mmCIF file of C-alpha atoms in Angstrom:
data_model
loop_
_atom_site.group_PDB
_atom_site.id
_atom_site.type_symbol
_atom_site.label_atom_id
_atom_site.label_comp_id
_atom_site.label_asym_id
_atom_site.label_seq_id
_atom_site.Cartn_x
_atom_site.Cartn_y
_atom_site.Cartn_z
ATOM 1 C CA MET H 278 16.914 -1.363 31.515
ATOM 2 C CA GLU H 279 17.260 0.973 28.719
ATOM 3 C CA GLY H 280 17.128 -2.132 26.276
ATOM 4 C CA VAL H 281 14.188 -3.530 27.901
ATOM 5 C CA SER H 282 12.420 -0.166 27.713
ATOM 6 C CA GLY H 283 13.440 0.360 24.091
ATOM 7 C CA ARG H 284 12.180 -3.092 23.058
ATOM 8 C CA TYR H 285 8.890 -2.224 24.940
ATOM 9 C CA ASP H 286 8.473 0.882 22.936
ATOM 10 C CA PHE H 287 9.571 -0.765 19.803
ATOM 11 C CA TYR H 288 6.223 -3.129 20.185
ATOM 12 C CA ILE H 289 4.188 -0.285 21.197
ATOM 13 C CA GLY H 290 4.963 1.338 17.955
ATOM 14 C CA LEU H 291 4.449 -1.779 16.076
ATOM 15 C CA GLY H 292 1.016 -2.343 17.580
ATOM 16 C CA LEU H 293 0.124 1.194 16.663
ATOM 17 C CA ALA H 294 1.311 0.813 13.029
ATOM 18 C CA LEU H 295 -0.469 -2.319 12.511
ATOM 19 C CA SER H 296 -3.895 -1.115 14.087
ATOM 20 C CA SER H 297 -3.175 1.934 12.130
ATOM 21 C CA SER H 298 -3.448 -0.259 8.700
ATOM 22 C CA ILE H 299 -6.670 -1.860 9.756
ATOM 23 C CA PHE H 300 -8.299 1.336 10.893
ATOM 24 C CA ILE H 301 -7.260 3.230 7.535
ATOM 25 C CA GLY H 302 -8.107 -0.017 5.472
ATOM 26 C CA GLY H 303 -11.693 -0.182 6.958
ATOM 27 C CA SER H 304 -12.301 3.450 6.571
ATOM 28 C CA PHE H 305 -12.672 2.900 2.786
ATOM 29 C CA ILE H 306 -14.933 0.112 3.309
ATOM 30 C CA LEU H 307 -17.072 2.170 5.483
ATOM 31 C CA LYS H 308 -17.092 5.255 3.465
ATOM 32 C CA LYS H 309 -17.883 3.199 0.007
ATOM 33 C CA LYS H 310 -20.666 1.353 1.812
ATOM 34 C CA GLY H 311 -22.393 4.752 2.801
ATOM 35 C CA LEU H 312 -21.822 6.054 -0.740
ATOM 36 C CA LEU H 313 -23.449 3.216 -2.571
ATOM 37 C CA ARG H 314 -26.189 3.341 0.181
ATOM 38 C CA LEU H 315 -26.951 6.727 -0.950
ATOM 39 C CA ALA H 316 -26.599 5.919 -4.638
ATOM 40 C CA SER H 317 -29.288 3.146 -4.173
ATOM 41 C CA ARG H 318 -31.811 5.781 -2.641
ATOM 42 C CA GLY H 319 -31.177 8.202 -5.642
ATOM 43 C CA SER H 320 -29.264 10.698 -3.770
ATOM 44 C CA ILE H 321 -26.978 13.085 -5.697
ATOM 45 C CA ARG H 322 -23.546 11.437 -6.025
ATOM 46 C CA ALA H 323 -20.017 12.970 -4.344
ATOM 47 C CA GLY H 324 -18.644 12.748 -7.999
ATOM 48 C CA GLN H 325 -21.609 14.955 -9.161
ATOM 49 C CA GLY H 326 -20.953 17.558 -6.740
ATOM 50 C CA GLY H 327 -23.324 16.319 -3.977
ATOM 51 C CA HIS H 328 -23.105 16.321 -0.284
ATOM 52 C CA ALA H 329 -25.669 14.081 0.929
ATOM 53 C CA TYR H 330 -23.036 11.826 2.461
ATOM 54 C CA LEU H 331 -22.862 14.233 5.150
ATOM 55 C CA ARG H 332 -26.163 12.761 6.521
ATOM 56 C CA GLU H 333 -24.893 9.014 6.311
ATOM 57 C CA TRP H 334 -23.748 7.589 9.510
ATOM 58 C CA LEU H 335 -21.496 4.954 7.627
ATOM 59 C CA TRP H 336 -19.828 7.609 6.270
ATOM 60 C CA TRP H 337 -19.102 9.307 9.113
ATOM 61 C CA ALA H 338 -18.069 5.870 11.038
ATOM 62 C CA GLY H 339 -15.571 5.638 8.081
ATOM 63 C CA LEU H 340 -14.130 9.176 8.572
ATOM 64 C CA LEU H 341 -13.728 8.425 12.282
ATOM 65 C CA SER H 342 -12.048 5.077 11.732
ATOM 66 C CA MET H 343 -9.520 6.993 9.294
ATOM 67 C CA GLY H 344 -8.827 9.504 11.946
ATOM 68 C CA VAL H 345 -8.204 6.867 14.490
ATOM 69 C CA GLY H 346 -5.993 5.249 12.157
ATOM 70 C CA GLU H 347 -3.796 8.299 11.217
ATOM 71 C CA ALA H 348 -3.486 9.296 15.135
ATOM 72 C CA ALA H 349 -2.212 5.589 15.707
ATOM 73 C CA ASN H 350 0.002 6.104 12.904
ATOM 74 C CA PHE H 351 1.265 9.408 14.093
ATOM 75 C CA ALA H 352 1.708 8.242 17.818
ATOM 76 C CA ALA H 353 3.644 4.811 16.034
ATOM 77 C CA TYR H 354 6.589 7.203 14.890
ATOM 78 C CA ALA H 355 7.133 8.547 18.320
ATOM 79 C CA PHE H 356 7.874 4.770 19.721
ATOM 80 C CA ALA H 357 9.004 2.800 16.444
ATOM 81 C CA PRO H 358 11.639 3.339 13.816
ATOM 82 C CA ALA H 359 10.264 5.043 10.752
ATOM 83 C CA THR H 360 11.963 2.313 8.686
ATOM 84 C CA LEU H 361 9.544 0.037 10.487
ATOM 85 C CA VAL H 362 6.524 2.209 10.622
ATOM 86 C CA THR H 363 6.193 3.640 6.871
ATOM 87 C CA PRO H 364 6.694 0.435 4.953
ATOM 88 C CA LEU H 365 3.609 -1.197 7.136
ATOM 89 C CA GLY H 366 1.435 1.429 5.669
ATOM 90 C CA ALA H 367 0.960 -0.793 2.871
ATOM 91 C CA LEU H 368 -0.748 -3.435 4.782
ATOM 92 C CA SER H 369 -4.064 -0.707 4.843
ATOM 93 C CA VAL H 370 -4.152 -1.515 1.090
ATOM 94 C CA LEU H 371 -4.027 -5.305 1.923
ATOM 95 C CA VAL H 372 -7.081 -4.722 4.623
ATOM 96 C CA SER H 373 -9.020 -2.563 2.194
ATOM 97 C CA ALA H 374 -8.637 -5.072 -0.729
ATOM 98 C CA VAL H 375 -9.426 -8.233 1.198
ATOM 99 C CA LEU H 376 -12.561 -6.349 3.004
ATOM 100 C CA SER H 377 -13.939 -5.272 -0.089
ATOM 101 C CA SER H 378 -13.983 -8.662 -1.840
ATOM 102 C CA TYR H 379 -16.217 -9.636 0.976
ATOM 103 C CA PHE H 380 -18.083 -6.711 1.842
ATOM 104 C CA LEU H 381 -18.472 -4.618 -1.534
ATOM 105 C CA ASN H 382 -18.579 -8.131 -3.658
ATOM 106 C CA GLU H 383 -15.453 -6.769 -5.517
ATOM 107 C CA HIS H 384 -13.606 -9.649 -7.225
ATOM 108 C CA LEU H 385 -10.094 -10.116 -6.094
ATOM 109 C CA ASN H 386 -8.242 -12.165 -8.672
ATOM 110 C CA VAL H 387 -5.511 -14.631 -8.378
ATOM 111 C CA HIS H 388 -2.660 -11.896 -8.790
ATOM 112 C CA GLY H 389 -4.193 -9.694 -6.042
ATOM 113 C CA LYS H 390 -4.266 -12.913 -3.839
ATOM 114 C CA ILE H 391 -0.807 -13.505 -4.459
ATOM 115 C CA GLY H 392 -0.166 -9.683 -3.784
ATOM 116 C CA CYS H 393 -1.582 -9.995 -0.634
ATOM 117 C CA ILE H 394 0.189 -13.140 0.400
ATOM 118 C CA LEU H 395 3.582 -11.282 -0.521
ATOM 119 C CA SER H 396 2.686 -8.282 1.352
ATOM 120 C CA ILE H 397 1.941 -10.169 4.545
ATOM 121 C CA LEU H 398 5.257 -12.165 4.194
ATOM 122 C CA GLY H 399 7.415 -9.071 3.491
ATOM 123 C CA SER H 400 5.860 -7.053 6.654
ATOM 124 C CA THR H 401 6.765 -10.026 8.623
ATOM 125 C CA VAL H 402 10.233 -10.044 7.626
ATOM 126 C CA MET H 403 10.608 -6.538 8.059
ATOM 127 C CA VAL H 404 9.452 -6.843 11.605
ATOM 128 C CA ILE H 405 11.812 -9.227 12.255
ATOM 129 C CA HIS H 406 14.908 -7.734 10.954
ATOM 130 C CA ALA H 407 14.145 -4.017 11.558
ATOM 131 C CA PRO H 408 16.127 -1.791 13.782
ATOM 132 C CA GLN H 409 15.096 -2.307 17.356
ATOM 133 C CA GLY H 410 16.414 0.579 19.006
ATOM 134 C CA GLU H 411 15.379 4.173 18.825
ATOM 135 C CA GLU H 412 18.680 6.695 18.178
ATOM 136 C CA VAL H 413 16.132 9.848 19.010
ATOM 137 C CA SER H 414 14.276 10.044 22.432
ATOM 138 C CA SER H 415 14.165 13.761 23.159
ATOM 139 C CA LEU H 416 13.636 17.097 21.497
ATOM 140 C CA GLU H 417 17.473 17.830 22.381
ATOM 141 C CA SER H 418 18.979 15.072 20.706
ATOM 142 C CA MET H 419 16.334 15.758 17.474
ATOM 143 C CA ALA H 420 17.982 19.212 17.405
ATOM 144 C CA GLU H 421 21.467 17.828 17.223
ATOM 145 C CA LYS H 422 20.349 15.293 14.548
ATOM 146 C CA LEU H 423 18.678 18.143 12.446
ATOM 147 C CA LYS H 424 22.293 19.954 12.667
ATOM 148 C CA ASP H 425 24.114 16.919 11.087
ATOM 149 C CA PRO H 426 25.675 18.194 7.882
ATOM 150 C CA GLY H 427 24.625 14.902 6.152
ATOM 151 C CA PHE H 428 21.016 15.578 6.868
ATOM 152 C CA ILE H 429 21.505 19.260 5.800
ATOM 153 C CA ALA H 430 23.058 18.216 2.604
ATOM 154 C CA PHE H 431 20.255 15.510 2.215
ATOM 155 C CA ALA H 432 17.575 18.424 2.852
ATOM 156 C CA ALA H 433 18.913 20.873 0.553
ATOM 157 C CA CYS H 434 18.998 18.383 -2.178
ATOM 158 C CA VAL H 435 15.518 17.429 -1.738
ATOM 159 C CA LEU H 436 14.478 21.040 -1.513
ATOM 160 C CA VAL H 437 16.443 21.863 -5.161
ATOM 161 C CA SER H 438 15.322 18.773 -6.700
ATOM 162 C CA SER H 439 11.705 19.460 -5.930
ATOM 163 C CA MET H 440 11.948 23.124 -7.044
ATOM 164 C CA LEU H 441 13.450 21.828 -10.330
ATOM 165 C CA LEU H 442 10.414 19.314 -10.644
ATOM 166 C CA ILE H 443 7.733 22.066 -9.739
ATOM 167 C CA PHE H 444 8.817 24.907 -11.927
ATOM 168 C CA VAL H 445 10.937 23.353 -14.843
ATOM 169 C CA ALA H 446 9.639 19.742 -15.363
ATOM 170 C CA GLY H 447 6.216 19.867 -14.179
ATOM 171 C CA PRO H 448 4.763 22.392 -16.496
ATOM 172 C CA ARG H 449 6.624 20.705 -19.383
ATOM 173 C CA TYR H 450 6.319 16.938 -18.427
ATOM 174 C CA GLY H 451 3.718 16.700 -15.579
ATOM 175 C CA ARG H 452 0.639 15.561 -17.862
ATOM 176 C CA SER H 453 2.603 12.882 -19.741
ATOM 177 C CA ASN H 454 5.367 11.498 -17.248
ATOM 178 C CA VAL H 455 3.741 10.107 -14.147
ATOM 179 C CA LEU H 456 7.377 10.174 -12.326
ATOM 180 C CA VAL H 457 7.224 13.932 -12.135
ATOM 181 C CA TYR H 458 4.409 15.009 -9.531
ATOM 182 C CA VAL H 459 4.837 11.454 -7.550
ATOM 183 C CA LEU H 460 8.693 12.593 -7.416
ATOM 184 C CA ILE H 461 7.385 15.676 -5.710
ATOM 185 C CA CYS H 462 5.113 13.981 -3.365
ATOM 186 C CA SER H 463 7.831 11.385 -2.442
ATOM 187 C CA ALA H 464 10.726 13.806 -1.639
ATOM 188 C CA ILE H 465 8.485 16.326 0.115
ATOM 189 C CA GLY H 466 7.231 13.163 1.981
ATOM 190 C CA SER H 467 10.530 12.327 3.345
ATOM 191 C CA LEU H 468 10.845 15.426 5.281
ATOM 192 C CA SER H 469 7.421 15.411 6.521
ATOM 193 C CA VAL H 470 7.729 12.108 8.277
ATOM 194 C CA SER H 471 10.928 13.609 9.964
ATOM 195 C CA CYS H 472 8.529 16.471 11.373
ATOM 196 C CA VAL H 473 6.144 13.618 12.378
ATOM 197 C CA LYS H 474 8.707 11.993 14.290
ATOM 198 C CA GLY H 475 9.851 15.107 16.036
ATOM 199 C CA LEU H 476 6.246 16.234 16.970
ATOM 200 C CA GLY H 477 5.557 12.680 18.248
ATOM 201 C CA ILE H 478 8.645 12.832 20.448
ATOM 202 C CA SER H 479 7.302 16.615 21.438
ATOM 203 C CA LEU H 480 3.759 15.034 22.457
ATOM 204 C CA LYS H 481 5.455 12.047 24.396
ATOM 205 C CA GLU H 482 7.653 14.478 26.266
ATOM 206 C CA LEU H 483 4.600 16.640 26.964
ATOM 207 C CA PHE H 484 2.674 13.921 28.509
ATOM 208 C CA ALA H 485 5.801 13.182 30.755
ATOM 209 C CA GLY H 486 5.241 16.819 31.926
ATOM 210 C CA LYS H 487 8.337 18.686 30.240
ATOM 211 C CA PRO H 488 7.767 22.133 28.950
ATOM 212 C CA VAL H 489 7.714 21.127 25.548
ATOM 213 C CA LEU H 490 5.385 23.977 24.583
ATOM 214 C CA LYS H 491 8.303 26.554 25.384
ATOM 215 C CA GLU H 492 10.588 24.981 22.936
ATOM 216 C CA PRO H 493 10.564 26.571 19.399
ATOM 217 C CA LEU H 494 11.707 23.272 17.730
ATOM 218 C CA GLY H 495 8.234 21.960 18.318
ATOM 219 C CA TRP H 496 6.366 24.995 16.533
ATOM 220 C CA ILE H 497 9.028 24.957 13.650
ATOM 221 C CA LEU H 498 8.344 21.294 13.137
ATOM 222 C CA LEU H 499 4.592 21.890 12.865
ATOM 223 C CA ILE H 500 4.893 24.852 10.312
ATOM 224 C CA CYS H 501 7.253 22.616 8.372
ATOM 225 C CA LEU H 502 4.661 19.476 8.450
ATOM 226 C CA VAL H 503 1.819 21.831 7.233
ATOM 227 C CA ILE H 504 3.736 23.243 4.399
ATOM 228 C CA CYS H 505 4.907 19.445 3.513
ATOM 229 C CA VAL H 506 1.465 18.072 3.525
ATOM 230 C CA SER H 507 0.013 20.709 1.803
ATOM 231 C CA ILE H 508 2.495 20.319 -1.141
ATOM 232 C CA GLN H 509 1.915 16.508 -0.944
ATOM 233 C CA ILE H 510 -1.970 16.485 -1.266
ATOM 234 C CA ASN H 511 -1.784 19.143 -3.924
ATOM 235 C CA TYR H 512 0.670 16.925 -6.471
ATOM 236 C CA LEU H 513 -0.606 13.904 -5.393
ATOM 237 C CA ASN H 514 -4.144 15.018 -6.320
ATOM 238 C CA LYS H 515 -2.949 16.207 -9.607
ATOM 239 C CA ALA H 516 -1.221 12.891 -10.250
ATOM 240 C CA LEU H 517 -4.486 10.886 -9.558
ATOM 241 C CA ASP H 518 -6.675 13.109 -11.444
ATOM 242 C CA ILE H 519 -4.386 12.506 -14.523
ATOM 243 C CA PHE H 520 -3.033 9.049 -14.237
ATOM 244 C CA ASN H 521 -4.713 5.725 -13.548
ATOM 245 C CA THR H 522 -5.005 4.830 -9.794
ATOM 246 C CA SER H 523 -3.617 1.491 -10.369
ATOM 247 C CA VAL H 524 -0.494 3.307 -11.883
ATOM 248 C CA VAL H 525 0.162 5.870 -9.503
ATOM 249 C CA THR H 526 -0.430 3.879 -5.981
ATOM 250 C CA PRO H 527 2.339 1.256 -6.436
ATOM 251 C CA ILE H 528 4.864 4.123 -7.915
ATOM 252 C CA TYR H 529 4.101 6.395 -5.110
ATOM 253 C CA TYR H 530 4.329 3.663 -2.458
ATOM 254 C CA VAL H 531 7.950 2.593 -3.661
ATOM 255 C CA LEU H 532 9.230 6.118 -3.922
ATOM 256 C CA PHE H 533 7.742 7.647 -1.050
ATOM 257 C CA THR H 534 8.854 4.496 1.047
ATOM 258 C CA THR H 535 12.453 4.611 -0.440
ATOM 259 C CA ALA H 536 12.827 8.579 0.325
ATOM 260 C CA VAL H 537 11.375 8.018 3.908
ATOM 261 C CA MET H 538 14.131 5.084 4.454
ATOM 262 C CA THR H 539 17.074 7.041 2.974
ATOM 263 C CA CYS H 540 16.083 10.176 5.101
ATOM 264 C CA SER H 541 15.839 8.134 8.038
ATOM 265 C CA ALA H 542 19.080 6.212 7.653
ATOM 266 C CA ILE H 543 20.770 9.744 7.419
ATOM 267 C CA LEU H 544 19.088 11.492 10.107
ATOM 268 C CA PHE H 545 18.014 9.199 12.667
ATOM 269 C CA LYS H 546 21.004 6.831 12.019
ATOM 270 C CA GLU H 547 18.440 3.829 12.369
ATOM 271 C CA TRP H 548 20.744 1.568 10.205
ATOM 272 C CA GLN H 549 24.284 2.256 11.891
ATOM 273 C CA HIS H 550 24.194 -0.361 14.205
ATOM 274 C CA MET H 551 22.360 -3.340 12.127
ATOM 275 C CA VAL H 552 24.327 -6.248 11.242
ATOM 276 C CA LEU H 553 24.551 -7.448 7.635
ATOM 277 C CA HIS H 554 21.981 -9.967 7.668
ATOM 278 C CA ASN H 555 19.257 -7.512 9.271
ATOM 279 C CA ILE H 556 20.003 -4.979 6.619
ATOM 280 C CA ILE H 557 19.342 -7.612 3.879
ATOM 281 C CA GLY H 558 16.483 -8.874 5.648
ATOM 282 C CA THR H 559 14.786 -5.204 5.606
ATOM 283 C CA VAL H 560 15.652 -4.559 2.438
ATOM 284 C CA SER H 561 14.262 -7.803 1.177
ATOM 285 C CA GLY H 562 11.037 -7.380 3.278
ATOM 286 C CA PHE H 563 10.474 -4.232 1.371
ATOM 287 C CA LEU H 564 11.180 -5.306 -1.984
ATOM 288 C CA THR H 565 8.761 -8.320 -1.273
ATOM 289 C CA ILE H 566 5.932 -5.735 -0.200
ATOM 290 C CA VAL H 567 6.584 -3.644 -3.302
ATOM 291 C CA SER H 568 6.093 -6.795 -5.289
ATOM 292 C CA GLY H 569 2.891 -7.573 -3.558
ATOM 293 C CA ILE H 570 1.606 -4.006 -3.946
ATOM 294 C CA PHE H 571 2.491 -3.933 -7.590
ATOM 295 C CA LEU H 572 0.568 -7.340 -8.235
ATOM 296 C CA LEU H 573 -2.306 -6.308 -6.212
ATOM 297 C CA HIS H 574 -2.873 -2.956 -8.374
ATOM 298 C CA ALA H 575 -1.342 -3.472 -11.785
ATOM 299 C CA PHE H 576 -3.482 -6.592 -12.457
ATOM 300 C CA ARG H 577 -6.649 -5.419 -10.449
ATOM 301 C CA ASP H 578 -8.748 -5.016 -13.564
ATOM 302 C CA ILE H 579 -7.405 -8.176 -15.431
ATOM 303 C CA PRO H 580 -9.582 -11.372 -15.459
ATOM 304 C CA PHE H 581 -7.690 -14.594 -14.886
ATOM 305 C CA ALA H 582 -9.040 -17.058 -17.268
ATOM 306 C CA PRO H 583 -7.517 -20.411 -18.479
ATOM 307 C CA ASP H 584 -7.155 -18.843 -21.876
ATOM 308 C CA LEU H 585 -4.235 -16.789 -20.452
ATOM 309 C CA LEU H 586 -2.289 -19.735 -19.760
ATOM 310 C CA PRO H 587 0.685 -20.764 -22.021
ATOM 311 C CA LEU H 588 -0.142 -23.130 -25.079
ATOM 312 C CA PHE H 589 1.543 -26.280 -23.464
ATOM 313 C CA LEU H 590 -0.405 -25.798 -20.087
ATOM 314 C CA GLN H 591 -3.735 -25.071 -22.301
ATOM 315 C CA GLN H 592 -3.074 -28.359 -24.090
ATOM 316 C CA GLY H 593 -2.314 -30.406 -21.034
ATOM 317 C CA ARG H 594 -5.677 -28.677 -19.621
ATOM 318 C CA THR H 595 -8.039 -29.764 -22.842
ATOM 319 C CA ASP H 596 -6.431 -33.425 -22.720
ATOM 320 C CA LEU H 597 -7.232 -33.615 -18.798
ATOM 321 C CA SER H 598 -10.478 -32.143 -19.478
ATOM 322 C CA TRP H 599 -11.246 -34.801 -22.275
ATOM 323 C CA ARG H 600 -10.080 -37.774 -20.227
ATOM 324 C CA SER H 601 -12.309 -36.817 -16.963
ATOM 325 C CA ALA H 602 -15.240 -36.323 -19.171
ATOM 326 C CA GLY H 603 -14.703 -39.895 -20.460
ATOM 327 C CA LYS H 604 -14.367 -41.536 -17.238
ATOM 328 C CA ASP H 605 -17.514 -39.732 -15.846
ATOM 329 C CA GLN H 606 -19.677 -40.571 -18.568
ATOM 330 C CA SER H 607 -21.975 -42.985 -17.877
ATOM 331 C CA CYS H 608 -22.957 -46.348 -20.095
ATOM 332 C CA LEU H 609 -26.353 -44.535 -20.970
ATOM 333 C CA HIS H 610 -24.790 -42.093 -22.488
ATOM 334 C CA GLN H 611 -22.250 -43.903 -24.521
ATOM 335 C CA PRO H 612 -22.824 -44.980 -27.989
ATOM 336 C CA LEU H 613 -23.645 -48.552 -28.720
ATOM 337 C CA LEU H 614 -21.510 -48.662 -31.705
ATOM 338 C CA GLY H 615 -17.981 -47.939 -32.179
ATOM 339 C CA PRO H 616 -16.727 -45.614 -35.238
ATOM 340 C CA GLU H 617 -15.622 -48.848 -37.227
ATOM 341 C CA ASP H 618 -18.762 -50.821 -36.613
ATOM 342 C CA VAL H 619 -20.780 -47.746 -37.919
ATOM 343 C CA LEU H 620 -18.363 -47.595 -41.255
ATOM 344 C CA GLU H 621 -19.025 -51.163 -41.739
ATOM 345 C CA GLY H 622 -22.964 -50.890 -41.657
ATOM 346 C CA SER H 623 -23.214 -48.172 -43.992
ATOM 347 C CA GLN H 624 -20.996 -49.822 -46.447
ATOM 348 C CA SER H 625 -23.245 -53.034 -46.435
ATOM 349 C CA VAL H 626 -26.246 -50.850 -46.717
ATOM 350 C CA GLU H 627 -24.732 -49.301 -50.032
ATOM 351 C CA GLU H 628 -23.965 -53.062 -51.484
ATOM 352 C CA GLU H 629 -27.417 -54.200 -50.904
ATOM 353 C CA GLU H 630 -28.774 -51.295 -52.755
#
């Protein structure tokens, strides 16, 4: 009976994670639509300090959609393993890219389309091979996991490395190396996901009628979550302000997801009961998603033209074009005399003169 209940929770978490990606991806389109409508009316744009978007219903619809998506993502951690929920967040990027090509007339080149396909395939592989069972189902078991020496050592390493990055590497290399600020966000983000997981379990028990509000662990996790998210937002904004979004987004996704999967493996022991082929499948699916996100972002502004093909393919293309042109050309457009006849005619005219 516990196995059936665990599998039922797994599919609930999967559905919440997928719906979260759809709502969050669609929220970007709604917000962008509202901002473009304001720009067409001549209102002061948000980038110039204007706040006219607060009177635009499309912008509020996008904000509501993002709120629903974040709530669904938060709830997904209470039902499904973090190893599954976190990588599926990449689908929001895919949804946003596909919808923008239809509703915002933004061009999605060949690299982007291949990236979308790879992201879907990688997500499917991860869903098939992800751990099905939950190792933590109550606050008591969560408290026991937090006391594990392995997790304490991991958290200490994360905090020490983050401090070194913030106070030593940040002032020196933060504006020249994109990895500095992104590593801070990723390392702290792994702890924030653990806090979200614990709070999700707390809410689950609260709705079941248990006196969760009297437990100090829930409040401690909430305070830690606020601190971690504040640090993440601060340094992610710094990275986006200095470096190109197409560079920051794929690097942040890879490092953040890797940190979360490592933390989940240590804290929740989600990989402990997985067989070898499921571990290989999960890692392969994650790497496939990474490849798709990289193609979708890194080559977003590069147009795909035939001139970019290798020379031997270009040669074949030109030969085919000449052949097709010769086949399609009608007799009305073909010369009456061949090149040999033209030369012979010109020589006879010269002899007569």
